[in-house]
Coordinates of C-alpha atoms and ligand atoms in Angstrom, one line a residue:
X23 CA 57.9 128.1 87.4
X24 CA 60.5 126.9 85.6
X25 CA 60.1 129.3 81.9
X26 CA 59.2 126.3 78.9
X27 CA 56.8 126.0 76.2
X28 CA 54.5 124.0 74.7
X29 CA 54.9 122.8 70.5
X30 CA 50.9 124.2 70.2
X31 CA 49.0 126.8 70.7
X32 CA 45.7 124.4 70.9
X33 CA 45.2 121.1 72.6
X34 CA 42.9 119.5 70.1
X35 CA 44.1 115.8 70.8
X36 CA 47.7 113.7 72.0
X37 CA 48.1 113.1 68.6
X38 CA 49.8 116.8 68.4
X39 CA 52.0 116.5 71.3
X40 CA 55.3 115.6 71.7
X41 CA 57.2 113.4 74.5
X42 CA 58.1 116.5 75.9
X43 CA 55.0 118.6 75.6
X44 CA 53.3 116.0 77.7
X45 CA 56.6 115.7 80.2
X46 CA 56.2 119.0 80.2
X47 CA 52.3 119.1 80.9
X48 CA 52.5 116.8 84.3
X49 CA 55.3 118.3 85.4
X50 CA 53.3 121.7 85.6
X51 CA 50.1 119.7 87.2
X52 CA 52.1 118.7 89.8
X53 CA 53.5 121.5 90.6
X54 CA 49.4 122.8 90.4
X55 CA 48.7 120.0 93.2
X56 CA 50.9 121.2 95.5
X57 CA 49.1 124.5 95.4
X58 CA 46.3 122.8 95.5
X59 CA 47.3 121.4 98.6
X60 CA 47.4 125.0 100.3
X61 CA 45.3 126.9 102.6
X62 CA 44.7 129.4 100.1
X63 CA 44.4 127.3 96.2
X64 CA 44.5 130.3 94.2
X65 CA 46.9 132.0 92.0
X66 CA 47.0 135.1 90.0
X67 CA 48.4 133.4 86.8
X68 CA 45.2 134.2 84.5
X69 CA 44.6 137.6 85.1
X70 CA 42.9 139.5 82.6
X71 CA 42.8 136.5 80.5
X72 CA 39.2 134.9 79.3
X73 CA 37.7 131.4 78.7
X74 CA 34.7 130.2 77.5
X75 CA 33.3 126.9 78.6
X76 CA 31.3 125.3 75.2
X77 CA 29.5 122.5 76.0
X78 CA 27.5 120.7 73.4
X79 CA 27.1 117.5 75.1
X80 CA 26.6 117.0 78.7
X81 CA 29.7 116.4 81.3
X82 CA 30.2 116.1 85.1
X83 CA 33.6 116.0 85.9
X84 CA 35.5 117.5 82.7
X85 CA 32.6 120.7 83.5
X86 CA 33.0 121.1 87.1
X87 CA 37.0 120.5 86.7
X88 CA 37.8 122.8 83.6
X89 CA 35.7 125.7 85.7
X90 CA 37.8 125.3 89.5
X91 CA 41.0 125.0 87.1
X92 CA 40.1 128.1 85.4
X93 CA 38.9 129.8 89.0
X94 CA 42.1 128.3 90.7
X95 CA 43.8 130.7 88.3
X96 CA 42.3 133.1 88.2
X97 CA 40.7 133.4 84.8
X98 CA 37.8 135.1 83.7
X99 CA 35.0 133.0 82.6
X100 CA 31.6 132.4 80.6
X101 CA 29.9 128.6 80.7
X102 CA 27.7 127.5 77.5
X103 CA 25.2 124.8 77.4
X104 CA 23.6 124.1 74.1
X105 CA 20.0 123.3 76.0
X106 CA 19.0 126.9 76.5
X107 CA 20.8 128.4 74.1
X108 CA 20.4 129.9 70.5
X109 CA 21.8 126.4 69.0
X110 CA 17.8 125.3 69.7
X111 CA 16.9 128.1 66.9
X112 CA 19.4 126.7 64.3
X113 CA 22.2 128.7 65.7
X114 CA 25.4 127.0 63.5
X115 CA 27.8 126.0 66.1
X116 CA 30.6 128.4 64.3
X117 CA 28.0 131.4 64.0
X118 CA 27.9 130.4 67.4
X119 CA 30.9 130.2 68.5
X120 CA 32.3 134.1 66.7
X121 CA 29.3 135.5 68.9
X122 CA 31.1 134.5 71.9
X123 CA 35.1 135.2 70.3
X124 CA 33.1 139.2 70.1
X125 CA 32.9 139.5 73.7
X126 CA 36.5 139.1 73.5
X127 CA 36.9 135.8 75.1
X128 CA 40.8 134.9 74.3
X129 CA 40.5 130.9 74.8
X130 CA 37.0 128.0 74.2
X131 CA 36.9 124.8 76.0
X132 CA 34.8 122.5 73.7
X133 CA 33.0 119.3 73.8
X134 CA 31.3 118.4 71.4
X135 CA 29.0 115.0 69.9
X136 CA 31.0 115.9 66.7
X137 CA 34.7 114.0 65.5
X138 CA 36.6 117.0 64.4
X139 CA 34.4 119.7 65.9
X140 CA 37.7 121.2 68.2
X141 CA 40.1 120.9 65.0
X142 CA 37.2 123.0 63.1
X143 CA 36.8 125.7 64.8
X144 CA 40.6 125.1 65.1
X145 CA 40.8 126.6 61.3
X146 CA 38.2 128.7 61.4
X147 CA 38.6 131.3 64.3
X148 CA 41.3 133.1 66.2
X149 CA 40.8 132.0 69.8
X150 CA 42.9 129.1 71.4
X151 CA 40.8 125.6 71.3
X152 CA 41.1 123.3 73.9
X153 CA 39.4 119.8 73.3
X154 CA 36.8 118.8 75.9
X155 CA 35.8 115.1 74.2
X156 CA 34.5 115.5 70.5
X157 CA 32.5 112.5 69.9
X158 CA 34.8 109.4 69.8
X159 CA 37.1 110.9 68.7
X160 CA 40.1 112.0 71.6
X161 CA 39.3 113.7 75.5
X162 CA 42.8 114.9 75.6
X163 CA 42.5 116.2 79.0
X164 CA 41.0 113.0 80.6
X165 CA 44.3 111.2 79.0
X166 CA 47.2 113.5 80.9
X167 CA 45.1 113.3 84.1
X168 CA 45.5 109.2 83.5
X169 CA 48.8 109.4 82.8
X170 CA 49.3 111.6 85.9
X171 CA 47.6 109.6 88.2
X172 CA 49.5 105.9 86.6
X173 CA 52.5 108.2 87.1
X174 CA 52.1 109.3 90.8
X175 CA 50.7 105.5 92.1
X176 CA 53.5 103.7 89.3
X177 CA 56.6 106.1 90.2
X178 CA 56.9 105.7 86.3
X179 CA 55.1 106.0 82.8
X180 CA 58.1 104.1 80.5
X181 CA 57.9 99.6 81.0
X182 CA 54.2 100.0 82.9
X183 CA 51.4 97.8 81.4
X184 CA 48.0 99.2 81.1
X185 CA 45.0 97.4 80.0
X186 CA 42.2 99.7 78.8
X187 CA 38.9 97.9 79.3
X188 CA 35.3 97.6 77.7
X189 CA 34.4 99.5 75.5
X190 CA 37.0 101.1 73.3
X191 CA 35.2 101.5 69.8
X192 CA 32.7 104.2 71.5
X193 CA 35.8 105.4 73.5
X194 CA 37.4 108.9 72.7
X195 CA 39.1 107.9 76.4
X196 CA 41.1 105.5 74.6
X197 CA 42.7 106.4 71.8
X198 CA 43.8 109.1 73.7
X199 CA 44.8 107.0 76.4
X200 CA 46.4 104.5 73.7
X201 CA 48.6 107.3 71.5
X202 CA 49.6 109.4 74.9
X203 CA 51.2 106.1 76.6
X204 CA 52.6 104.5 73.9
X205 CA 54.4 108.1 73.9
X206 CA 55.6 107.8 77.0
X207 CA 56.6 104.1 76.4
X208 CA 54.4 102.6 78.9
X209 CA 52.7 99.1 77.2
X210 CA 49.3 98.9 76.3
X211 CA 46.7 96.2 75.5
X212 CA 42.9 96.6 75.0
X213 CA 40.8 94.2 76.4
X214 CA 36.9 92.9 75.7
X215 CA 34.5 91.4 73.1
X216 CA 35.1 91.7 69.7
X217 CA 32.0 93.6 68.5
X218 CA 34.0 96.4 71.1
X219 CA 36.8 96.2 70.0
X220 CA 37.6 98.3 66.5
X221 CA 38.5 95.9 63.5
X222 CA 42.2 97.1 63.5
X223 CA 43.0 98.2 66.9
X224 CA 46.2 96.2 66.7
X225 CA 47.9 99.2 64.5
X226 CA 47.3 102.2 67.1
X227 CA 50.4 99.7 68.4
X228 CA 48.6 97.5 71.5
X229 CA 47.9 93.7 72.0
X230 CA 44.6 92.5 71.9
X231 CA 42.9 90.4 74.2
X232 CA 38.9 89.0 74.8
X233 CA 40.4 87.4 77.7
X234 CA 39.5 89.6 81.2
X235 CA 41.6 87.6 84.0
X236 CA 44.1 86.7 82.1
X237 CA 44.5 90.7 80.9
X238 CA 43.8 91.7 84.7
X239 CA 47.0 89.2 85.4
X240 CA 49.4 90.8 83.4
X241 CA 48.6 94.6 83.9
X242 CA 49.9 97.2 86.6
X243 CA 46.8 99.1 85.9
X244 CA 43.6 98.1 84.7
X245 CA 41.6 101.5 82.9
X246 CA 37.6 99.9 82.5
X247 CA 35.9 102.3 80.0
X248 CA 31.7 103.2 80.4
X249 CA 29.4 101.0 77.8
X250 CA 28.5 103.8 76.2
X251 CA 25.2 102.8 75.6
X252 CA 24.3 106.6 74.1
X253 CA 26.4 106.2 71.0
X254 CA 25.6 102.7 70.5
X255 CA 23.1 101.8 67.6
X256 CA 23.5 98.6 67.2
X257 CA 23.2 95.5 70.1
X258 CA 26.6 94.6 70.6
X259 CA 26.1 92.2 73.3
X260 CA 23.2 91.0 74.7
X261 CA 22.4 92.6 77.7
X262 CA 24.5 94.3 80.8
X263 CA 24.1 91.1 82.9
X264 CA 25.9 89.2 80.2
X265 CA 28.2 91.6 79.9
X266 CA 28.6 92.3 83.5
X267 CA 29.3 88.0 83.6
X268 CA 32.1 88.3 80.9
X269 CA 33.6 92.1 81.2
X270 CA 32.2 92.7 84.9
X271 CA 35.0 93.6 87.2
X272 CA 34.2 92.8 91.0
X273 CA 36.4 93.4 94.3
X274 CA 36.8 89.0 94.5
X275 CA 38.6 89.5 91.3
X276 CA 41.1 92.3 92.1
X277 CA 41.7 90.5 95.2
X278 CA 42.6 87.2 93.9
X279 CA 45.1 88.3 91.5
X280 CA 48.7 87.4 91.9
X281 CA 49.5 91.0 92.3
X282 CA 47.8 94.6 92.9
X283 CA 46.5 96.1 90.1
X284 CA 45.5 100.1 90.0
X285 CA 42.1 100.5 89.0
X286 CA 40.9 103.3 87.1
X287 CA 37.4 104.9 85.4
X288 CA 37.4 107.8 83.6
X289 CA 33.8 108.4 84.9
X290 CA 30.4 107.8 84.9
X291 CA 30.5 104.3 85.8
X292 CA 27.6 101.8 85.4
X293 CA 27.8 100.3 88.4
X294 CA 26.9 96.8 88.1
X295 CA 27.8 96.7 84.1
X296 CA 31.9 97.0 83.8
X297 CA 32.2 97.5 87.7
X298 CA 31.0 96.6 91.2
X299 CA 30.2 98.8 93.6
X300 CA 32.6 97.0 95.7
X301 CA 35.3 97.0 92.9
X302 CA 34.2 100.3 92.5
X303 CA 34.8 101.3 96.2
X304 CA 37.7 99.5 96.7
X305 CA 40.9 99.9 97.5
X306 CA 42.2 99.1 94.4
X307 CA 39.9 101.9 93.2
X308 CA 41.8 105.5 92.0
X309 CA 38.7 106.4 90.4
X310 CA 38.5 109.8 93.0
X311 CA 41.9 110.8 92.5
X312 CA 42.1 110.7 89.1
X313 CA 38.6 113.2 89.6
X314 CA 41.2 115.0 91.9
X315 CA 44.1 115.6 89.4
X316 CA 41.7 116.3 86.9
X317 CA 41.8 120.4 88.3
X318 CA 45.8 120.1 88.5
X319 CA 45.9 119.1 85.1
X320 CA 44.1 121.1 83.5
X321 CA 45.4 124.2 85.4
X322 CA 48.5 122.6 84.2
X323 CA 47.2 123.0 80.1
X324 CA 45.6 126.3 80.4
X325 CA 48.6 128.1 82.1
X326 CA 50.8 126.5 79.4
X327 CA 48.6 127.6 76.4
X328 CA 47.8 131.0 77.9
X329 CA 51.5 131.3 77.9
X330 CA 51.6 130.8 74.5
X331 CA 49.4 133.4 73.0
X332 CA 52.0 136.1 75.0
X333 CA 54.7 134.9 73.2
Ligands
CP26 N1 35.6 111.2 82.3 C1 34.9 112.6 82.2 O1 34.8 113.1 80.8 O2 33.2 112.2 82.8 P1 32.0 113.4 82.2 O3 31.1 113.4 80.9 O4 31.0 113.8 83.3 O5 32.9 115.1 81.5

């Protein structure tokens, strides 16, 4: 693989990446996707590199995907979940991480419910930090794997029309996707009920629509987001049934469109709310391909960041 370097030694958010960094990560992920298609899917790239996966919030895809990416790269890993740990005895995030780093860990992958948690650790520890989702702020590796999948399906990112649909207000996936797609020259529209769109979202350089059908007719790719009830302190819409009536997507909606679109969702899906089962499992859907690509993309991120350490 050619020797190119990221401009950063951490991945806190898409906001910190240059366009060249994103190209480099996507190109490197392409290489690792090929590696993952071989009978022997493991490479020795991160031998003698130790990664701590710290999950203070629930996760299926991100946690397993990082762990598998690390194993495929031959890294040594330790896994930490807040439940069952000394966090329940009052230990702080910083103390927890400093104790883990004392065991000679090189890089921390952090998921945390608080906005800014990854930035907080970056400023206070020597370790390299990868943000695996901080509250409603950013989820950079999700945006990278989404971009990788769009590029794979549409052959490019520049000029591709991407609609991000649903609960934009509580979504870190939305912000990271908007930042990345804008940097790469895609056209972005957000669509959802007014209560679930941030007030000044258009200042991020996106179109805004409250009309699902019109948005689906406009876009090449629909990235449908989960209604995040666990982050909603208020009632933002009358009921899941009513949300589904106006913003839910089923297979017949997709089949009736004048052109084919790519259907994405970061998971987990609320089946019957934002997507029907017939849509989620339809030929339009690339949801499991997103998950597959997540491993290659995370391998690329870890490989490139580890190279920064020894630089
Ligand atoms: N997409 C995503 O972040 O899923 P998990 O919460 O399961 O990691």
